[in-house]
Short mmCIF file of C-alpha atoms and ligand atoms in Angstrom, two decimals:
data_model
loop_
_atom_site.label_atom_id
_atom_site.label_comp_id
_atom_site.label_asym_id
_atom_site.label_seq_id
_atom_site.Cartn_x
_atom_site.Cartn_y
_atom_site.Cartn_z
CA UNK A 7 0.00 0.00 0.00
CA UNK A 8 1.58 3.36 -1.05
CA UNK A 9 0.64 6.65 0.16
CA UNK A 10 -1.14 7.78 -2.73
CA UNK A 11 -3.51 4.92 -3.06
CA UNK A 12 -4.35 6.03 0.92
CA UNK A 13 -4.80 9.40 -0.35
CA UNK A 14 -7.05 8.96 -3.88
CA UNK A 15 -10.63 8.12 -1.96
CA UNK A 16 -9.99 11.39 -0.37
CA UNK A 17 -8.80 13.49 -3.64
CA UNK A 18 -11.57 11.69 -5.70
CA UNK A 19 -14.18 12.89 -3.60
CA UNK A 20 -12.72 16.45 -4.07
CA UNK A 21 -13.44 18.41 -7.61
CA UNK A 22 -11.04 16.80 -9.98
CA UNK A 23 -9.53 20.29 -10.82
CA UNK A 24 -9.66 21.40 -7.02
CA UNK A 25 -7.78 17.52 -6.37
CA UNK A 26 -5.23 18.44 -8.92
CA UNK A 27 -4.00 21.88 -7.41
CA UNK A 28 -3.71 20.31 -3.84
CA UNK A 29 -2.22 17.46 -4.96
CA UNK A 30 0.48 19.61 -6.55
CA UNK A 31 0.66 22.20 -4.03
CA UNK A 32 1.36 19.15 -1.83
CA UNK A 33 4.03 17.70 -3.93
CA UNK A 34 6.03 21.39 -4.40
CA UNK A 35 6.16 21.30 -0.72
CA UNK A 36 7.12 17.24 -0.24
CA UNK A 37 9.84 17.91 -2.73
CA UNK A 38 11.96 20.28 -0.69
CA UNK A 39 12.54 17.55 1.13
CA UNK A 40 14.45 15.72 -1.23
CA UNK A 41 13.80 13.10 -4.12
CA UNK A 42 10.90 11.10 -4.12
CA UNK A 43 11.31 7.82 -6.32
CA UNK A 44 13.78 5.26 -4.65
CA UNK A 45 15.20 5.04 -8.39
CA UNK A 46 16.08 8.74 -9.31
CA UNK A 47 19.43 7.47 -9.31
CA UNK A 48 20.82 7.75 -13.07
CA UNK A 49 20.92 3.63 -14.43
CA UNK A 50 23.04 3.73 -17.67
CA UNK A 51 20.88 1.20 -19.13
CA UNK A 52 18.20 3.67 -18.80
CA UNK A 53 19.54 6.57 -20.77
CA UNK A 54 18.65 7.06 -24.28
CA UNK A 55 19.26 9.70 -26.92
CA UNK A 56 16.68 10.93 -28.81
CA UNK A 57 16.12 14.53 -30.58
CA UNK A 58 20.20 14.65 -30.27
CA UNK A 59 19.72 15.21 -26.38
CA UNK A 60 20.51 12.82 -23.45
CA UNK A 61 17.22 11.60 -21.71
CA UNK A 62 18.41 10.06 -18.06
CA UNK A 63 15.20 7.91 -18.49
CA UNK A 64 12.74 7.32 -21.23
CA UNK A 65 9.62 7.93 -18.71
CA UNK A 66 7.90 11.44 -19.30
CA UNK A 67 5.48 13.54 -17.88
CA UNK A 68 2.90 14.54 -20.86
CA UNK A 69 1.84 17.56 -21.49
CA UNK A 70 -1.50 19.46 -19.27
CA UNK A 71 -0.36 18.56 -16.30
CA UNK A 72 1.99 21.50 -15.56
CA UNK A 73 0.49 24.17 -17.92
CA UNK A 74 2.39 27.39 -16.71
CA UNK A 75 5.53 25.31 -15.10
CA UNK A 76 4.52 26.29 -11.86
CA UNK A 77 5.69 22.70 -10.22
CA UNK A 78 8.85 22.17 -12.08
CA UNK A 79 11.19 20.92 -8.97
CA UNK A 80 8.29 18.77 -7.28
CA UNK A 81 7.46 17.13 -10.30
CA UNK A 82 11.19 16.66 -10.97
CA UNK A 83 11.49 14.65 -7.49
CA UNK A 84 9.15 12.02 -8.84
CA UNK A 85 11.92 10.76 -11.21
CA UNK A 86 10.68 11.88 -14.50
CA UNK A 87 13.62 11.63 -17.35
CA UNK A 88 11.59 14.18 -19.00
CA UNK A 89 8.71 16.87 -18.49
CA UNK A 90 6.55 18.91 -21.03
CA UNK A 91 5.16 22.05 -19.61
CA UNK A 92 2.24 23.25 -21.49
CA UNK A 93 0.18 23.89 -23.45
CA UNK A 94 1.16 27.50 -23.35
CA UNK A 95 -0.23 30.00 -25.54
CA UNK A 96 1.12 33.30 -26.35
CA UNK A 97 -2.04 35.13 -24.47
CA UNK A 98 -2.83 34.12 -20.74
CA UNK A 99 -6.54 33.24 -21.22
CA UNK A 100 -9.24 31.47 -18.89
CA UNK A 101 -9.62 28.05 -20.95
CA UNK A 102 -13.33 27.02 -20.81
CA UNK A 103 -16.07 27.26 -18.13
CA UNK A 104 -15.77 24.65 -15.20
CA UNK A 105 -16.72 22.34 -15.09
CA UNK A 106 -14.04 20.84 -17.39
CA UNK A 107 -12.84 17.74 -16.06
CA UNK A 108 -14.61 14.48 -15.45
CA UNK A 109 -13.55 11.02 -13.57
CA UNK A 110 -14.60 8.32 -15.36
CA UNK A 111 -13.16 5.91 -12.36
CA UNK A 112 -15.00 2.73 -13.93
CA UNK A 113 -12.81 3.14 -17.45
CA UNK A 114 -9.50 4.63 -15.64
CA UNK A 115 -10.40 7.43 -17.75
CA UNK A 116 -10.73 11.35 -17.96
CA UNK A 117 -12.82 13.64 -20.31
CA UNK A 118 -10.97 17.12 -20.46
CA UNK A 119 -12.54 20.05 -22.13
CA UNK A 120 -9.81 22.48 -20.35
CA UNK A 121 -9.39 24.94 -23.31
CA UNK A 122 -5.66 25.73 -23.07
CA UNK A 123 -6.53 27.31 -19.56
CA UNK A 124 -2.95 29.20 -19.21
CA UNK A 125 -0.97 32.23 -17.94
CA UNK A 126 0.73 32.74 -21.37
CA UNK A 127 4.11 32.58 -22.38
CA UNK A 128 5.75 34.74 -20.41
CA UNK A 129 4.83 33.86 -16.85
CA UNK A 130 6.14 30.11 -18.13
CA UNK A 131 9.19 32.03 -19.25
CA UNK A 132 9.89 33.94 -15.94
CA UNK A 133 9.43 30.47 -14.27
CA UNK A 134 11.96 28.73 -16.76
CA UNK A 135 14.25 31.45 -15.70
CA UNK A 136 13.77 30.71 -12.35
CA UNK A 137 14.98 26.93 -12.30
CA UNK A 138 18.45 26.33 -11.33
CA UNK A 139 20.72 23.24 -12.99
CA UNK A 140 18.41 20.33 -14.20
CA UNK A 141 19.21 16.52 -14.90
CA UNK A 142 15.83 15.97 -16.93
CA UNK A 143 15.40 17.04 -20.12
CA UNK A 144 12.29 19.91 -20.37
CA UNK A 145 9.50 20.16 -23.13
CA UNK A 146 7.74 23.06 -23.64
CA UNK A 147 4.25 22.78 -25.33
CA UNK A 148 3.22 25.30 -27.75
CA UNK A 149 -0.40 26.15 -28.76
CA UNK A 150 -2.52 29.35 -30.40
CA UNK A 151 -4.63 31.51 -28.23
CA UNK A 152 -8.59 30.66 -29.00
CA UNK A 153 -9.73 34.08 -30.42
CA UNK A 154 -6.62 34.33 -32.64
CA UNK A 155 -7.89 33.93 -36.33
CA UNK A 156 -7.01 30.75 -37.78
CA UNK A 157 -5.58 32.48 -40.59
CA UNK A 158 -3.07 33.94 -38.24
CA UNK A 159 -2.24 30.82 -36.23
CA UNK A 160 1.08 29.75 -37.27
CA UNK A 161 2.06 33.68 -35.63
CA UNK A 162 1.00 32.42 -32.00
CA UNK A 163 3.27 28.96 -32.79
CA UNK A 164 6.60 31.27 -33.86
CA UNK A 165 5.87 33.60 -30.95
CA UNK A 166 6.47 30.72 -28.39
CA UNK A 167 8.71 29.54 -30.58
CA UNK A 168 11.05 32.42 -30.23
CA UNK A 169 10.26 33.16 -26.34
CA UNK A 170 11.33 29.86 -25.14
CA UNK A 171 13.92 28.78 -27.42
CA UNK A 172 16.86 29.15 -25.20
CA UNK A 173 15.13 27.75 -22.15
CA UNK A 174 13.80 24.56 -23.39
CA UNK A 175 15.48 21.21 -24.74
CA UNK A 176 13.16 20.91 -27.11
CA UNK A 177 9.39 22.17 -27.90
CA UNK A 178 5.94 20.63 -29.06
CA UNK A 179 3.34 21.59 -31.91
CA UNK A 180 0.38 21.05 -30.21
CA UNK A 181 -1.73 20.46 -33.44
CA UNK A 182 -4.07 17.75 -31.62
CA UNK A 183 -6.41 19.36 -28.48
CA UNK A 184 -9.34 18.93 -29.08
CA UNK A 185 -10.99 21.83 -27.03
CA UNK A 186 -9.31 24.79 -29.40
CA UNK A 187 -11.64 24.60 -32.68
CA UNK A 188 -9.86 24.46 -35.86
CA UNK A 189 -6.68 23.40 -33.98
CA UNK A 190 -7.22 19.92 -35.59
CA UNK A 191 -7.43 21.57 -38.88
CA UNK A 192 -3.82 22.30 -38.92
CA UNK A 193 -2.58 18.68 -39.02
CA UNK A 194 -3.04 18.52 -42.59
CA UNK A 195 -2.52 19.29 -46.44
CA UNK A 196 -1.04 22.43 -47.13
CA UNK A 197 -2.32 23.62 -43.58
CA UNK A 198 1.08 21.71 -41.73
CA UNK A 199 2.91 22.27 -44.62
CA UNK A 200 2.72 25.96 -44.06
CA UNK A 201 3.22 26.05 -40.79
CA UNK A 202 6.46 23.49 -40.71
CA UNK A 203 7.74 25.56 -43.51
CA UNK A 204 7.75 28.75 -40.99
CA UNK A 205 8.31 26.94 -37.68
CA UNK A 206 11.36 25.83 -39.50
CA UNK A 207 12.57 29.30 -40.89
CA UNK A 208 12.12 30.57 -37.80
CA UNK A 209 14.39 28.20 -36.48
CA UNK A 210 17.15 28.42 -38.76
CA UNK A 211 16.82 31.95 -37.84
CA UNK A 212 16.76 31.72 -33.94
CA UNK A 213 19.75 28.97 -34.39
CA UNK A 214 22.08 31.54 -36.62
CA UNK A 215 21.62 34.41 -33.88
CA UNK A 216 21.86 32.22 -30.66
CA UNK A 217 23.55 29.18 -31.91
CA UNK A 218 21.56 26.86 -30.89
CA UNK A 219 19.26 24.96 -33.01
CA UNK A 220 16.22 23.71 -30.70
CA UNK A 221 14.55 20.01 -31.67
CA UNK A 222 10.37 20.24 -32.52
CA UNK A 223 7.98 17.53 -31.85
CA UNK A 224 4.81 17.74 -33.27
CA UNK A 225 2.20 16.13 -30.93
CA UNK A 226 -1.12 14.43 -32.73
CA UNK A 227 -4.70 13.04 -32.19
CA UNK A 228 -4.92 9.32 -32.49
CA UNK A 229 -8.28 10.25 -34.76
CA UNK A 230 -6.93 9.87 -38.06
CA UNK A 231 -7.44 7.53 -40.86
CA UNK A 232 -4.23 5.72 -42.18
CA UNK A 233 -4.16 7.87 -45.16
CA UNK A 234 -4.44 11.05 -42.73
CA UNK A 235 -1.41 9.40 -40.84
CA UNK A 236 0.81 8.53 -43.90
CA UNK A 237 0.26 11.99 -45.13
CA UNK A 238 0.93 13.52 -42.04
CA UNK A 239 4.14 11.30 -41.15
CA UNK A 240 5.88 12.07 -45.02
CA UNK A 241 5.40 15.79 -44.19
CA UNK A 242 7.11 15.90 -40.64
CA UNK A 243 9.93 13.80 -42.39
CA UNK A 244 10.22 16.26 -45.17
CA UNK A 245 10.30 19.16 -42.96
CA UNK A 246 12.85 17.34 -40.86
CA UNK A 247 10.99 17.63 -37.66
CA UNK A 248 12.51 15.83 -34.56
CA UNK A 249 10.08 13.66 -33.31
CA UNK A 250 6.34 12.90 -33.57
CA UNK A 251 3.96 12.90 -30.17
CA UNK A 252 1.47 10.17 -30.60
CA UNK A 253 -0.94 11.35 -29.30
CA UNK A 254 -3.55 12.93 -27.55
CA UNK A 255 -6.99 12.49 -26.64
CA UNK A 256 -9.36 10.89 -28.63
CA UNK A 257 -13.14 12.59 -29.56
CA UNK A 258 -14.02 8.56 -29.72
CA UNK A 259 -16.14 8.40 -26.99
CA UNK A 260 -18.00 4.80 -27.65
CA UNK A 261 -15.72 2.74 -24.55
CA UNK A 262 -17.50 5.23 -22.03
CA UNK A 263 -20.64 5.86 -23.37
CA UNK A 264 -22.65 4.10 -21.13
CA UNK A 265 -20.84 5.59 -17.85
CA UNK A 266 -22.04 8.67 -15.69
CA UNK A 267 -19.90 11.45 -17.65
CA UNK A 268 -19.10 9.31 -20.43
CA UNK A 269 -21.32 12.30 -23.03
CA UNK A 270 -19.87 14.66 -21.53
CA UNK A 271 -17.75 16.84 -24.66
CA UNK A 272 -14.06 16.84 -24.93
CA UNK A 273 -11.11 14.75 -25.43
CA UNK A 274 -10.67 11.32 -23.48
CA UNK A 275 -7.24 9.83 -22.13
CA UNK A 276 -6.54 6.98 -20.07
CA UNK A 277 -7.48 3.04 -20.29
CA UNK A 278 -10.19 3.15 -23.40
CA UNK A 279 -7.27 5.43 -25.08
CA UNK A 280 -4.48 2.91 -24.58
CA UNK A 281 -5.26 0.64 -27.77
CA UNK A 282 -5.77 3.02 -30.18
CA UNK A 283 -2.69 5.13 -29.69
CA UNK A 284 -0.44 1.95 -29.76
CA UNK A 285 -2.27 1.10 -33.18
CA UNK A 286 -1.24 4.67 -34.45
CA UNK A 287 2.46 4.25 -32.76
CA UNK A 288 2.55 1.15 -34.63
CA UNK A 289 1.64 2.35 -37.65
CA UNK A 290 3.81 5.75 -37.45
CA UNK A 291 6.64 2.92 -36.59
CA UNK A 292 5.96 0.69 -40.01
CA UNK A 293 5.99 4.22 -42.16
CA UNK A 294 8.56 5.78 -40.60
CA UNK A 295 11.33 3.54 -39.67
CA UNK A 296 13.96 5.39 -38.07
CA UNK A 297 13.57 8.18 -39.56
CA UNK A 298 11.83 10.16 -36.86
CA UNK A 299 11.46 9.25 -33.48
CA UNK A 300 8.61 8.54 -31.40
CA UNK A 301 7.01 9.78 -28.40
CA UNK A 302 4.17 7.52 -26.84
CA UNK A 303 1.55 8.76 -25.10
CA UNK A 304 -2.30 7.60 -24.51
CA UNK A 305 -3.64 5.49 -22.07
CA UNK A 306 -0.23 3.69 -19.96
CA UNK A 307 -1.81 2.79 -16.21
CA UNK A 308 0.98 0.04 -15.60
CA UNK A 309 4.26 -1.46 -16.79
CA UNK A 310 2.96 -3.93 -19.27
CA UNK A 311 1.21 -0.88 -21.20
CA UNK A 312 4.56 0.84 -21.02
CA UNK A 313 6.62 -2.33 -22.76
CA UNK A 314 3.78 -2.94 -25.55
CA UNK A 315 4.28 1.26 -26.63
CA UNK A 316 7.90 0.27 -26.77
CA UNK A 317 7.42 -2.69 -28.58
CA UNK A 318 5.42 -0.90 -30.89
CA UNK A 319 8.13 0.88 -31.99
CA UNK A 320 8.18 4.14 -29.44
CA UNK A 321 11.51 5.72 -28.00
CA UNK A 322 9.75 7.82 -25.01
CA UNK A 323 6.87 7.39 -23.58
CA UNK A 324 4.82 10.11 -21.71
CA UNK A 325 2.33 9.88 -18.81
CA UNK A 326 -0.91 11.92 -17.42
CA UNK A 327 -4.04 9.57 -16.58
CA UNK A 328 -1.94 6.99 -15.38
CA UNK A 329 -0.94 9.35 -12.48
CA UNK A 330 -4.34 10.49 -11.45
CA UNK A 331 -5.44 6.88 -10.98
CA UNK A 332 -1.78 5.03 -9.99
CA UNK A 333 -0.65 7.55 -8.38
CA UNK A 334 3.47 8.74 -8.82
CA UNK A 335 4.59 4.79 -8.19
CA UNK A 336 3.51 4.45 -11.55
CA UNK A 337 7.04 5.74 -12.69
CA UNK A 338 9.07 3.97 -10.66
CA UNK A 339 7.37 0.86 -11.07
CA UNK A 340 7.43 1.40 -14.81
CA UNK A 341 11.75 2.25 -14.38
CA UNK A 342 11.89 -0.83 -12.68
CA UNK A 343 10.40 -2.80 -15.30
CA UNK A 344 12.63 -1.26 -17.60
CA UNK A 345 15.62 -2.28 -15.94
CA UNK A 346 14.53 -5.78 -15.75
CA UNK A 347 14.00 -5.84 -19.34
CA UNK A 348 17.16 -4.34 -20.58
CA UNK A 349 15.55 -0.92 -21.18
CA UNK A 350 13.83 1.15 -23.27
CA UNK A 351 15.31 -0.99 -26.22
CA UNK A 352 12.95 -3.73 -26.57
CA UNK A 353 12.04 -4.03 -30.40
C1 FMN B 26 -6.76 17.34 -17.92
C2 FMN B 26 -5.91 17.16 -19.14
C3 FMN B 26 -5.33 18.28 -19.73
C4 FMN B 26 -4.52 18.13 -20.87
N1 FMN B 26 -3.94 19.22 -21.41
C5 FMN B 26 -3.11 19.07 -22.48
C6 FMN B 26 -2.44 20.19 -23.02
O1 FMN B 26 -2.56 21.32 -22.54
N2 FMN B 26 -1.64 19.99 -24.10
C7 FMN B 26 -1.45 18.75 -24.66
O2 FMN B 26 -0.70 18.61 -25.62
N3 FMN B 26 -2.06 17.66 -24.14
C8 FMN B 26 -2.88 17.80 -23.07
N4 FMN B 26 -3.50 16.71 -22.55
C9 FMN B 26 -3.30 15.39 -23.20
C10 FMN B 26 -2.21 14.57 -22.52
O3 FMN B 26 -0.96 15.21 -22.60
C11 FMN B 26 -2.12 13.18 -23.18
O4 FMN B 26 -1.72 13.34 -24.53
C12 FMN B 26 -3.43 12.40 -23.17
O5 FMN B 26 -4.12 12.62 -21.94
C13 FMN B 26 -3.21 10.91 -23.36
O6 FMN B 26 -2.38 10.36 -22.36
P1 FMN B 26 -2.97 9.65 -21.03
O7 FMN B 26 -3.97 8.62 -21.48
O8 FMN B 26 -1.76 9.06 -20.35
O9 FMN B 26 -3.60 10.72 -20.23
C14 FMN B 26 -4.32 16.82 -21.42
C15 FMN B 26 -4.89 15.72 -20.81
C16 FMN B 26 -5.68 15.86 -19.68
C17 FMN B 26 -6.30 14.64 -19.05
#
């Protein structure tokens, strides 16, 4: 019995978004005591390059959880090899009306209709600034503010872009909530193209001034059809992106449908989600190769779900539902796994 399966009754009884501030107001202040996972420790067999940069550990904290990167050190203490802060838009702005966020406890899963609730760019920049030497490797999670005009949305992308260049390892396209309308849209045809094309002119630029030329991931929705995917994957390869997030939430709501808050709208993570985004990592895997690396994310509550995304082909794997229902032991127990089967290299 760990601490936090003591503790979920009493934060599931709470609002979910009310349980997630106390539960990370609680972990900022556990932290300054000192690490938190028995195997923070760096195991060699552990590390893996990926994006050109050293990840201590291919277990990640997925983006949402940490929107601002107001809990940077606590959630470092857990033993995370890396952590994506964000979504961050350029704009602080309110996300939508509570309430947002839904338990589904008889599916392990969430609904989230958050919105891109954040304090915009620059309060995550003055909190970037703020952190002292790190041993993880830090994502930062771009997205567009809602009432900027879609015709203008690859602006809000370059401004983060630009803002956060020199205090991130690498960053994220967010191209896959489902809560922003028309952010969706940009995945495809001559939509991404676009946008890569700038993203990556932008980059060249930011890398001749400051010398230092920062690795994209574009993150996507596991709601695509295999010709959607094949298109998408040939453009990230031509435009030489880094690494592909796979993926978000899905709009599929059918495994929940029949469970209190299983209509509710938004985008749905955790155990119905788990299947599906391994099908799309598999996929990405068969059309890509090597040729761009990939992130895996959707629906991992416990070690065996971790293996099969690795199996299927993924290099990192990222977490969020996982932790609201197993509670921080989920990383450690998914390290230890690791390091009984040789690492992240199982293909
Ligand atoms: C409450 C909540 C908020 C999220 N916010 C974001 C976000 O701001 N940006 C993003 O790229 N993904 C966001 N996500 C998606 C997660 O990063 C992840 O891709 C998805 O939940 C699937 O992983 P999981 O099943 O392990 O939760 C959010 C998920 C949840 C549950």
């Amino acid at each position: 019995m760990n601490l936090y399966s003591l503790l979920r009754p009493l934060l599931f009884r709470l609002d979910p978004e009310t349980a997630h501030h106390l539960t990370l107001t609680s972990l900022d202040l556990l932290a300054k005591l000192g690490p938190l996972n028995p195997l923070r420790q760096r195991f060699p067999s552990l590390e893996t390059e990926v994006m050109g940069l050293r990840f201590p550990n291919p277990v990640g904290l997925a983006a949402g959880l940490d929107k601002n990167g107001d809990h940077i050190p606590g959630l470092a203490a857990l033993g995370f090899g890396f952590i994506e802060v964000g979504t961050v838009t350029p704009r602080p702005q309110p996300g939508n009306p509570r309430p947002r966020l839904f338990r589904i406890p008889q599916a392990q899963a969430l609904i989230n209709r958050m919105g891109f609730n954040n304090l915009g760019v620059d309060h995550l920049v003055a909190n970037l600034e703020k952190l002292g030497p790190r041993s993880f490797i830090l994502g930062v999670n771009l997205g567009k503010n809602k009432d900027t005009p879609q015709d203008q949305a690859v602006e809000d992308y370059l401004t983060g872009l630009e803002k956060v260049c020199l205090l991130a390892d690498y960053v994220t396209i967010n191209l896959s909530s489902p809560n922003t309308p028309g952010l969706r849209d940009l995945q495809h045809g001559q939509a991404l193209d676009t946008l890569l094309s700038r993203l990556n002119e932008k980059r060249a630029r930011l890398a001749e001034k400051h010398g230092k030329r920062i690795p994209i991931a574009v993150k996507i929705a596991p709601d695509l059809t295999p010709e959607q995917l094949s298109e998408q994957a040939q453009c990230l390869v031509r435009h030489a992106m880094d690494a592909v997030i796979a993926t978000n939430t899905t709009l599929d709501h059918t495994a929940v449908a029949s469970l209190p808050h299983g209509g509710e709208n938004g985008g749905l993570s955790g155990a119905p989600l788990r299947d599906k985004s391994t099908g799309i990592v598999r996929q990405l895997h068969r059309l890509l190769g090597n040729d761009l690396p990939i992130i895996a994310c959707g629906g991992i509550l416990d070690a065996s779900d971790a293996l099969d995304k690795f199996k299927a082909g993924a290099r990192l794997i990222q977490l969020y539902t996982g932790l609201i229902y197993r509670g921080p032991k989920l990383i450690e127990t998914i390290m230890a796994s690791l390091l009984r089967s040789g690492g992240a290299r199982t293909r």
